[in-house]
Tab-separated table of N, CA and C in Angstrom:
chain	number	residue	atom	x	y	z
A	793	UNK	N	1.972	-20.381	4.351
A	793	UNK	CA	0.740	-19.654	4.140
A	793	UNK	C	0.996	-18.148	4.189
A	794	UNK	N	1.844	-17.633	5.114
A	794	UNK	CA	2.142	-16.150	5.318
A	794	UNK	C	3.007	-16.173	4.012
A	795	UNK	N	3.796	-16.786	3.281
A	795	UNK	CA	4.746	-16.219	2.213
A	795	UNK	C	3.381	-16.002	0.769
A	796	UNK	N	2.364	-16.944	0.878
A	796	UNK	CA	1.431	-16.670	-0.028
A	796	UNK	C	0.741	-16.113	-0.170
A	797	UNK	N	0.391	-15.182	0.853
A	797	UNK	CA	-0.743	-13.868	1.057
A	797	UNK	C	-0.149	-12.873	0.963
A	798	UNK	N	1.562	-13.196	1.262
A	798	UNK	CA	2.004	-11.869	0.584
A	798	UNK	C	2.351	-11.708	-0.881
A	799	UNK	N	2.654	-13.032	-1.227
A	799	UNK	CA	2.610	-13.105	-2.706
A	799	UNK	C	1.436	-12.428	-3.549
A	800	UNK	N	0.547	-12.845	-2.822
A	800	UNK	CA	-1.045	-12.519	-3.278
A	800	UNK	C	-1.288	-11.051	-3.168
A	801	UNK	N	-0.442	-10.541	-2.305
A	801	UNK	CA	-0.718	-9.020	-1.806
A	801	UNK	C	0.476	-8.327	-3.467
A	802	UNK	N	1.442	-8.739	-3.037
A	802	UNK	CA	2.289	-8.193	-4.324
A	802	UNK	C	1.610	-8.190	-5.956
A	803	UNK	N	1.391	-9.705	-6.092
A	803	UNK	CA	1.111	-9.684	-7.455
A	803	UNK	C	-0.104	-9.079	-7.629
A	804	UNK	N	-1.093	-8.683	-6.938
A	804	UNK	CA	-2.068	-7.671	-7.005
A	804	UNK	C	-1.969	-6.536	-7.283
A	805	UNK	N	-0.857	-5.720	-6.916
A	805	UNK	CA	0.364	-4.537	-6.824
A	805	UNK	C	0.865	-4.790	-8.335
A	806	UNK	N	1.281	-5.355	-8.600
A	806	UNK	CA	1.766	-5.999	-9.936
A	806	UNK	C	0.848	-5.986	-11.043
A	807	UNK	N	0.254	-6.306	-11.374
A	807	UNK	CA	-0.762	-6.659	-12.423
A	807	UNK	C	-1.691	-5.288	-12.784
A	808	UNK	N	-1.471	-4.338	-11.763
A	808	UNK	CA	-1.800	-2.922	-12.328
A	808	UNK	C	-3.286	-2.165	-11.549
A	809	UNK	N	-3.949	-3.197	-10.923
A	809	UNK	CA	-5.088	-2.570	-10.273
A	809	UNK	C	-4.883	-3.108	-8.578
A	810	UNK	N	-4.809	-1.866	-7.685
A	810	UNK	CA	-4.702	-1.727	-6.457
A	810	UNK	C	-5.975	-1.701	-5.737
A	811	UNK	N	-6.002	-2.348	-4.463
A	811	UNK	CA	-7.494	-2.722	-4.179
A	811	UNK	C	-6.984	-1.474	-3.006
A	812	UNK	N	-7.732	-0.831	-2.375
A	812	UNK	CA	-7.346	-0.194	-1.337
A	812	UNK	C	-6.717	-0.432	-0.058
A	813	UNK	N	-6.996	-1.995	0.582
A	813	UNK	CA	-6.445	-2.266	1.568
A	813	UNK	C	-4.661	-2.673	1.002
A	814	UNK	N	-4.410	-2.704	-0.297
A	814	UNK	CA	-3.108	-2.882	-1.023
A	814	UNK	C	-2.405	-1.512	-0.930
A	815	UNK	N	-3.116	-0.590	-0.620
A	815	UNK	CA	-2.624	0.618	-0.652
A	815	UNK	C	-2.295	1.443	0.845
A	816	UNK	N	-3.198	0.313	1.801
A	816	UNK	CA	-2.636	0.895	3.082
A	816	UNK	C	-1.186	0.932	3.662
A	817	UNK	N	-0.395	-0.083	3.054
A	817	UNK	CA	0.892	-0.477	3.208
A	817	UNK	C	1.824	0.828	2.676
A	818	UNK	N	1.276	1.112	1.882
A	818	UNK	CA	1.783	2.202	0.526
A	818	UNK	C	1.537	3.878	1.848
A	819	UNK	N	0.451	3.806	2.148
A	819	UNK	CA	-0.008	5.005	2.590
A	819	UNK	C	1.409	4.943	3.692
A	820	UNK	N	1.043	3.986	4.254
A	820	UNK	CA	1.785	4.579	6.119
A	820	UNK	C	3.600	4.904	5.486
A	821	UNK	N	3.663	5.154	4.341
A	821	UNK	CA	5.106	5.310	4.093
A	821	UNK	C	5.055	6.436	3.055
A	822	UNK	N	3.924	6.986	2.753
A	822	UNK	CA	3.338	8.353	2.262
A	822	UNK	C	3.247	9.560	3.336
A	823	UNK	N	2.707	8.624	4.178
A	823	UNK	CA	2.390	9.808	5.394
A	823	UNK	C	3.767	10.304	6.011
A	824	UNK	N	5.297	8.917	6.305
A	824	UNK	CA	6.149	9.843	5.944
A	824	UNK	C	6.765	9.656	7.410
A	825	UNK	N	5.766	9.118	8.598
A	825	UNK	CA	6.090	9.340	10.035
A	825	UNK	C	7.396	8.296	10.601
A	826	UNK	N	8.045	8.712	11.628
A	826	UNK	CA	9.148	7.963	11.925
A	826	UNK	C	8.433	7.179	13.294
A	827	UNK	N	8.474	5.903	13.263
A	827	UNK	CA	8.577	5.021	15.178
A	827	UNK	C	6.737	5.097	14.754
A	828	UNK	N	6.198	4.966	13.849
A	828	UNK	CA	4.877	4.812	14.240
A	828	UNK	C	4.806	3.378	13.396
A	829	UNK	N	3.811	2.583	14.487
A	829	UNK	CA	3.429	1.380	14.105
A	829	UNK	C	2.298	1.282	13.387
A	830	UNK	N	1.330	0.488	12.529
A	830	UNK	CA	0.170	0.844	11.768
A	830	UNK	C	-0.635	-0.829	11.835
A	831	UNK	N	-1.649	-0.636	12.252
A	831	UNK	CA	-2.631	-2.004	12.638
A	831	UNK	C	-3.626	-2.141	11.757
A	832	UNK	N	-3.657	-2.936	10.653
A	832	UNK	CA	-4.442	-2.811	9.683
A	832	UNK	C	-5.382	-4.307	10.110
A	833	UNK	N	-6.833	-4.382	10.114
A	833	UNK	CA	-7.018	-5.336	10.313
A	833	UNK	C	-8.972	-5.338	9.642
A	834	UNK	N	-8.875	-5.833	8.891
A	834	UNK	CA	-10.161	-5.426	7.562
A	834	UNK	C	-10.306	-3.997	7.319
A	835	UNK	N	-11.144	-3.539	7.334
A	835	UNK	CA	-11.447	-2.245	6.661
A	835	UNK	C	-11.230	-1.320	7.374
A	836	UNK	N	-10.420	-1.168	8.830
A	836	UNK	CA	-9.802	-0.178	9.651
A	836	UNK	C	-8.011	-0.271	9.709
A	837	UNK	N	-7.491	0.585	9.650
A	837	UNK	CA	-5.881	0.722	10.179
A	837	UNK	C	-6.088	1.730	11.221
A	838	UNK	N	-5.105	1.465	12.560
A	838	UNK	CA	-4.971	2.057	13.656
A	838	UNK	C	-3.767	2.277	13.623
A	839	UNK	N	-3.490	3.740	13.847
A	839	UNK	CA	-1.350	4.452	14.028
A	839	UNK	C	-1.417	4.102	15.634
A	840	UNK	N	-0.105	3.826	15.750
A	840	UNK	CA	-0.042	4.053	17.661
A	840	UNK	C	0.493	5.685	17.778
A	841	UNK	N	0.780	6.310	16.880
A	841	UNK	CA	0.142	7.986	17.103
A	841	UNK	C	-0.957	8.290	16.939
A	842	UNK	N	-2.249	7.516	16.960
A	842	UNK	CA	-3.325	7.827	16.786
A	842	UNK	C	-4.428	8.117	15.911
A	843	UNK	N	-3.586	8.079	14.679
A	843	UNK	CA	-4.146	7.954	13.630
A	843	UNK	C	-4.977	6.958	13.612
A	844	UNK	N	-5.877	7.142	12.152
A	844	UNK	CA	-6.705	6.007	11.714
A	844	UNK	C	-7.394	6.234	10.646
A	845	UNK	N	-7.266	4.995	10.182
A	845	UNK	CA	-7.709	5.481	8.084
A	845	UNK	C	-8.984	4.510	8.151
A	846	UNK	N	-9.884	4.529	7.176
A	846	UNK	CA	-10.886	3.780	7.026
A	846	UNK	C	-10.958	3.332	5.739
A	847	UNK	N	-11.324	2.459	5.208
A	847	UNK	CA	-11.817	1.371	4.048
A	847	UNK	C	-13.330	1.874	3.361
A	848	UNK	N	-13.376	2.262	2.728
A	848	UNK	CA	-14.781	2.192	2.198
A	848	UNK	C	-14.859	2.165	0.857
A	849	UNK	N	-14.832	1.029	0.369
A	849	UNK	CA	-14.985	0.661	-1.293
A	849	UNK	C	-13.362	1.118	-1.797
A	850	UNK	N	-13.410	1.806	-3.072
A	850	UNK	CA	-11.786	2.266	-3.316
A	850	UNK	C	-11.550	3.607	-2.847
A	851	UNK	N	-12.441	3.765	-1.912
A	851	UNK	CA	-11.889	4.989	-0.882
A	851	UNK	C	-11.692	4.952	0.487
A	852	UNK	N	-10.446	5.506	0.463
A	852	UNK	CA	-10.059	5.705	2.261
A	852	UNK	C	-9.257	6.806	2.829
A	853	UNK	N	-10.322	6.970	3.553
A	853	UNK	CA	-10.798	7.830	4.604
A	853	UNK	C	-9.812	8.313	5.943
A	854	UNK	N	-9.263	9.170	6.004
A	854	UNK	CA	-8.026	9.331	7.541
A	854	UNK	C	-8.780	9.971	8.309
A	855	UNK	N	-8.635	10.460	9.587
A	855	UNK	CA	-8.570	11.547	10.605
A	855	UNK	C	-7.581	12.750	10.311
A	856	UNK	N	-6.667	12.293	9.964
A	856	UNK	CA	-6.161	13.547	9.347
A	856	UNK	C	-6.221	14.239	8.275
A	857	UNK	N	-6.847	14.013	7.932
A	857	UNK	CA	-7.440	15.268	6.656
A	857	UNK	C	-6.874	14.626	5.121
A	858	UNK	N	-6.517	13.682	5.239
A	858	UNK	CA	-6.527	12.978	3.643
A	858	UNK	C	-7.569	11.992	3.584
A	859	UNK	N	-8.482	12.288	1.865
A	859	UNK	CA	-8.561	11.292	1.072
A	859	UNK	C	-8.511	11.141	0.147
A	860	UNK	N	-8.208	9.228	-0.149
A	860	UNK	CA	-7.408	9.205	-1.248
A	860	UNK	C	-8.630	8.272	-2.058
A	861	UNK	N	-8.771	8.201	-3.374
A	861	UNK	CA	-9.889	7.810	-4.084
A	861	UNK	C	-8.908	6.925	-5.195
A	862	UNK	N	-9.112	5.720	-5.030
A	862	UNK	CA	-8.249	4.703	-6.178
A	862	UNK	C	-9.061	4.216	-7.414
A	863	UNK	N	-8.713	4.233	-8.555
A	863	UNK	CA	-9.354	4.057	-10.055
A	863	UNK	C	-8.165	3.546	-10.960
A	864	UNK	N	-8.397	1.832	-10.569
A	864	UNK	CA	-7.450	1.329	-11.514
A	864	UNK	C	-6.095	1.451	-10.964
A	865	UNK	N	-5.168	1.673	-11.774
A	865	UNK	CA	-3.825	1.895	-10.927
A	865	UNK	C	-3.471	3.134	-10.306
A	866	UNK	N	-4.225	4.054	-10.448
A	866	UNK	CA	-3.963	5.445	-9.719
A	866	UNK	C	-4.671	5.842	-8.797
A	867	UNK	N	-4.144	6.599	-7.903
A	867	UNK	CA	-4.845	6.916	-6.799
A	867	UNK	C	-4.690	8.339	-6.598
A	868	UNK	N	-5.897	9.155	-6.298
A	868	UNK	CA	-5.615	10.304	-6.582
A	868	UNK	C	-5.953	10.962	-4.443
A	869	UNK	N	-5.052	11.778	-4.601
A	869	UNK	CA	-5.049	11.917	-2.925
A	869	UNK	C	-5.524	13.579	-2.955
A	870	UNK	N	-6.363	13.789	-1.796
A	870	UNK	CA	-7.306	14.992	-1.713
A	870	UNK	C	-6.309	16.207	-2.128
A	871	UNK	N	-5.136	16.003	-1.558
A	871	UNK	CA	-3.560	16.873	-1.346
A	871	UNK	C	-3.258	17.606	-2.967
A	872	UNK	N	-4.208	16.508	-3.599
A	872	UNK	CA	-3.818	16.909	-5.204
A	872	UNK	C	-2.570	16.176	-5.695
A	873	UNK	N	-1.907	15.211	-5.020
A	873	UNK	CA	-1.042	14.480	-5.814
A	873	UNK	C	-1.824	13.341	-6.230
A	874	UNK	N	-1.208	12.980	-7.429
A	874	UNK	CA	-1.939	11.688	-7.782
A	874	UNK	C	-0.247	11.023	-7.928
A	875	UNK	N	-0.792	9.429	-7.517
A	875	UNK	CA	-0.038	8.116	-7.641
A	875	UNK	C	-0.174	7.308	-8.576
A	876	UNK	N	1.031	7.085	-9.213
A	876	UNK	CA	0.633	5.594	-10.138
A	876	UNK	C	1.287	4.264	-9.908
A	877	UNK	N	0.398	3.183	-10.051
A	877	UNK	CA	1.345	1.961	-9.477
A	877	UNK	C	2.220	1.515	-10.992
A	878	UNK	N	3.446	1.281	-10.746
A	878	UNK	CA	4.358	0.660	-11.901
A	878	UNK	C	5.462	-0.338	-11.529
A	879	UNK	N	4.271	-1.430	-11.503
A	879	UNK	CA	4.864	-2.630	-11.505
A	879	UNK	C	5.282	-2.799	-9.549
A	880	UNK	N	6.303	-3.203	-8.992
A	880	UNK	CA	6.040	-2.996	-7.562
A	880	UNK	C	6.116	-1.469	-6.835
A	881	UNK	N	6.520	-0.909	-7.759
A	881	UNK	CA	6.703	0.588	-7.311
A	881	UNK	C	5.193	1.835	-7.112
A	882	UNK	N	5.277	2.589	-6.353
A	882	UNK	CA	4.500	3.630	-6.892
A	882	UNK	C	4.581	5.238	-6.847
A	883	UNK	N	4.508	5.577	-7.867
A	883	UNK	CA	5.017	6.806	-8.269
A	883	UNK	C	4.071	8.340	-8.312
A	884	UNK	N	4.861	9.159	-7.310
A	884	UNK	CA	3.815	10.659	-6.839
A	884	UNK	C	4.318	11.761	-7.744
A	885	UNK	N	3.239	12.130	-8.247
A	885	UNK	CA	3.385	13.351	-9.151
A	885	UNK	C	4.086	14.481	-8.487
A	886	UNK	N	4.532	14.366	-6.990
A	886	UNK	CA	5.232	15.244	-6.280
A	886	UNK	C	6.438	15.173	-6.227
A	887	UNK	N	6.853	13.718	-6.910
A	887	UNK	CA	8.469	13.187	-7.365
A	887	UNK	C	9.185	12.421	-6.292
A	888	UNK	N	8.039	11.518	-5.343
A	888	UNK	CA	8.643	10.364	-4.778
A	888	UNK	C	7.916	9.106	-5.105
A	889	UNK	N	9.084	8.350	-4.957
A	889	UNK	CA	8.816	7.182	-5.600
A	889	UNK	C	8.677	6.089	-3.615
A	890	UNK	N	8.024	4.959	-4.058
A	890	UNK	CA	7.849	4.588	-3.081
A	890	UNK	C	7.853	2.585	-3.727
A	891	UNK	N	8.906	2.201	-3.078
A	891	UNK	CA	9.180	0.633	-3.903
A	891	UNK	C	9.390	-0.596	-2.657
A	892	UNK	N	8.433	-1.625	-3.299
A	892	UNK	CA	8.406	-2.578	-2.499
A	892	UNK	C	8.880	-3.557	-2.883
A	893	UNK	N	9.922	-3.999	-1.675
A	893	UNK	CA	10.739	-5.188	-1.970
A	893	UNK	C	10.713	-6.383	-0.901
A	894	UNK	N	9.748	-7.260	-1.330
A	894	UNK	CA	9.351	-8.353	-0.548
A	894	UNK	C	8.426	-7.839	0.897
A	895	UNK	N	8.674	-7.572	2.239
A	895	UNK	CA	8.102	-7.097	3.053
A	895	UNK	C	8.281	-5.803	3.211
A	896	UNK	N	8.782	-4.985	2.619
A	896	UNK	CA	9.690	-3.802	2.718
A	896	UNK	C	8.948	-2.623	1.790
A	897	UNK	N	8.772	-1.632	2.291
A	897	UNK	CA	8.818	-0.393	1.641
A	897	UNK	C	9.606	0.899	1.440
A	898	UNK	N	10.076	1.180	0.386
A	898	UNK	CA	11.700	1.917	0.689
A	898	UNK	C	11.254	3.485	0.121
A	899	UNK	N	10.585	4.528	0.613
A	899	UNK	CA	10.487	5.902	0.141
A	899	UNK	C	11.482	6.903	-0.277
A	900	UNK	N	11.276	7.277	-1.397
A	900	UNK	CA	12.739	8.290	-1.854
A	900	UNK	C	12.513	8.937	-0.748
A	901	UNK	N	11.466	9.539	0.298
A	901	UNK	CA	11.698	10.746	1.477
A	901	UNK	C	11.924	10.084	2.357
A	902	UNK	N	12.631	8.675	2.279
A	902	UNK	CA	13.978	8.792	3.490
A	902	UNK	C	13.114	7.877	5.064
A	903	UNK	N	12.153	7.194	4.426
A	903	UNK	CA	11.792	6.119	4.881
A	903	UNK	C	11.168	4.760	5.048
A	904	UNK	N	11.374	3.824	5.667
A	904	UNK	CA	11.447	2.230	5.783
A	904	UNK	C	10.074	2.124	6.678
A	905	UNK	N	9.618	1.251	5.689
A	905	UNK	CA	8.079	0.656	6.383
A	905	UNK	C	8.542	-0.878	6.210
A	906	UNK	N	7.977	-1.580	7.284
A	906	UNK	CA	8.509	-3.182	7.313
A	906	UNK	C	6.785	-3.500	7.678
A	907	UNK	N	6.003	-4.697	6.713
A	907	UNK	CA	4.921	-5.213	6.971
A	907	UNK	C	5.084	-6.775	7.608
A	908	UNK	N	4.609	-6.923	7.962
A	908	UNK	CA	4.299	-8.193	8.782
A	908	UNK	C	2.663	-8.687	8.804
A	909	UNK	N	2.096	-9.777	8.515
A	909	UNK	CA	1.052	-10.547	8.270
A	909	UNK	C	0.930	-11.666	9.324
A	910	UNK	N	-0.509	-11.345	10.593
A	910	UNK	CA	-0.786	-12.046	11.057
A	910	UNK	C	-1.902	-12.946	10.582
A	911	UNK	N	-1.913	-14.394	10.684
A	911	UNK	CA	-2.910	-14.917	10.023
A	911	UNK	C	-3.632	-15.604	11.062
A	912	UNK	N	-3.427	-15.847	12.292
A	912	UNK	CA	-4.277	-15.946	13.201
A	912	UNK	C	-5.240	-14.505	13.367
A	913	UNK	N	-4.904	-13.261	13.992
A	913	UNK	CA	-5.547	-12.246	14.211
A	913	UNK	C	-5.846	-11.740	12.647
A	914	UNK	N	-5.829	-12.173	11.489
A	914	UNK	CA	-5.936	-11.533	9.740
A	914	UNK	C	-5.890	-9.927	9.898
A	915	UNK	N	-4.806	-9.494	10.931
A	915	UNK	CA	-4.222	-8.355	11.082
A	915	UNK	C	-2.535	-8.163	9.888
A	916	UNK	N	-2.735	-7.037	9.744
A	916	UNK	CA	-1.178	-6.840	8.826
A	916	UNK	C	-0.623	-5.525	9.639
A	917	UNK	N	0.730	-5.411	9.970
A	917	UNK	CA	1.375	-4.897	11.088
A	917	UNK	C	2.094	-3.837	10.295
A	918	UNK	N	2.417	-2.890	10.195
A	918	UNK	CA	3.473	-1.919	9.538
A	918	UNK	C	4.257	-1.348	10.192
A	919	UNK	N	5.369	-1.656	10.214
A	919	UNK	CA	6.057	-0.044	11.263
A	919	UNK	C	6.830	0.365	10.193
A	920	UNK	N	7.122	1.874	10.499
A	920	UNK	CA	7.858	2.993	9.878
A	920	UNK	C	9.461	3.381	10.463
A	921	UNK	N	9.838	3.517	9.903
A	921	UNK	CA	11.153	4.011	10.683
A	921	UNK	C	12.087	4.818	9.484
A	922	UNK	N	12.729	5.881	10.139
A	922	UNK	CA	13.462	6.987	9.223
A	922	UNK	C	14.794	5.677	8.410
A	923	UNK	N	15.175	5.909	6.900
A	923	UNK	CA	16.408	5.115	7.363
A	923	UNK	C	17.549	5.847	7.289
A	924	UNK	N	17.406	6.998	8.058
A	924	UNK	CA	18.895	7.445	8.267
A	924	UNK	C	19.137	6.478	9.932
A	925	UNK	N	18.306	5.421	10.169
A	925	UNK	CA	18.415	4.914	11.929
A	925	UNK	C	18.807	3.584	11.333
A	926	UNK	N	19.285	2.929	12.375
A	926	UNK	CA	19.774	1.523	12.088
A	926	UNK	C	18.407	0.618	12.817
A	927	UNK	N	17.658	1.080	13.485
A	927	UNK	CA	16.803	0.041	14.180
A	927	UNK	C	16.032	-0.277	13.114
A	928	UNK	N	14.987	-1.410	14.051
A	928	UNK	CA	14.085	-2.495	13.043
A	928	UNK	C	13.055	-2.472	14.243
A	929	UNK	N	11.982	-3.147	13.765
A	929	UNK	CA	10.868	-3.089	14.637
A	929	UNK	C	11.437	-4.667	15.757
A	930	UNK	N	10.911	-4.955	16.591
A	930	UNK	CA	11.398	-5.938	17.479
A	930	UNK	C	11.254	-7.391	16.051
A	931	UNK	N	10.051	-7.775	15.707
A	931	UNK	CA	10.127	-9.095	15.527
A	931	UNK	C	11.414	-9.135	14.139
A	932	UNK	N	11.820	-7.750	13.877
A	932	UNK	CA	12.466	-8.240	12.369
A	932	UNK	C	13.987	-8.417	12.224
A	933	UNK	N	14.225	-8.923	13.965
A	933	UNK	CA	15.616	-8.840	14.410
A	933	UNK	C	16.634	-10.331	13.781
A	934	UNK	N	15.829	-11.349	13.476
A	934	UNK	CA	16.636	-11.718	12.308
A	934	UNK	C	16.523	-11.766	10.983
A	935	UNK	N	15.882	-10.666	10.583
A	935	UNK	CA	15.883	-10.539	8.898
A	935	UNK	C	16.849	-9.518	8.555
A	936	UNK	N	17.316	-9.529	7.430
A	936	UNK	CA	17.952	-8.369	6.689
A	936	UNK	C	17.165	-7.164	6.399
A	937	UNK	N	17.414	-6.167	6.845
A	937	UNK	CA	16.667	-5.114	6.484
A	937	UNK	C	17.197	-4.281	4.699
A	938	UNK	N	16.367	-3.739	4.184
A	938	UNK	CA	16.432	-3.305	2.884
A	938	UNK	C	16.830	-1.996	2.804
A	939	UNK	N	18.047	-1.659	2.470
A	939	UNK	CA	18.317	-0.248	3.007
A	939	UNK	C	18.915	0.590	1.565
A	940	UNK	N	18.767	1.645	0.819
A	940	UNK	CA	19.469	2.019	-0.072
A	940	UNK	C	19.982	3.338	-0.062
């Protein structure tokens, strides 16, 4: 059941129109932060730095001073970059690319987001980590991590 909701999460990503909670995964590896965990669980995500983004239709909402407004496959962020999704990838008019490979998010700026899907709590888990580091978040200690 967890390999099919992420399937479901990808090929959504895929097919060219991003729903916003598809894009929270995307964000916490936009924002760029190293050792922060991200608690997405319906229309709220919680950082354990304190952050917190909100859901509202194809807009969402931070505490920190971004928002990002999604239309179709692009998402245009207050910052003035706009994103386009292409195919599992998505691409910033600021010239990083940001690509997902199975649970994995790999940022040309040099960092690793690992998602995880609870389906008891219908929470989705993110942590961030620089990959110039060799660590992994605790539960992803026997998977292969995606490193390039």
């Amino acid at each position: 059941m967890k390999k099919i909701l992420l399937a479901l999460s990808i090929l959504s990503l895929c097919i060219g129109s991003a729903s916003a909670a598809d894009f929270t995964d995307f964000l916490a590896a936009i924002r760029g932060k190293s050792d922060v965990t991200y608690y997405r669980n319906n229309d709220a995500v919680v950082g354990s730095d304190g952050s917190a983004i909100q859901i509202k239709g194809r807009n969402i909402y931070t505490n920190y001073g971004e928002v990002y407004r999604i239309n179709g496959d692009t998402i245009y962020a207050s910052n003035n970059i706009i994103y386009q999704l292409r195919g599992s990838s998505l691409w910033g008019s600021n010239g990083t690319v940001y690509t997902r490979e199975g649970n994995t998010i790999i940022g040309s700026n040099g960092i690793v987001c690992y998602t995880e899907t609870s389906l008891e709590k219908r929470e989705v888990m993110t942590f961030c980590k620089s990959n110039r580091s060799s660590s992994r978040p605790p539960s992803q200690h026997n998977s292969r991590p995606h490193y390039r």
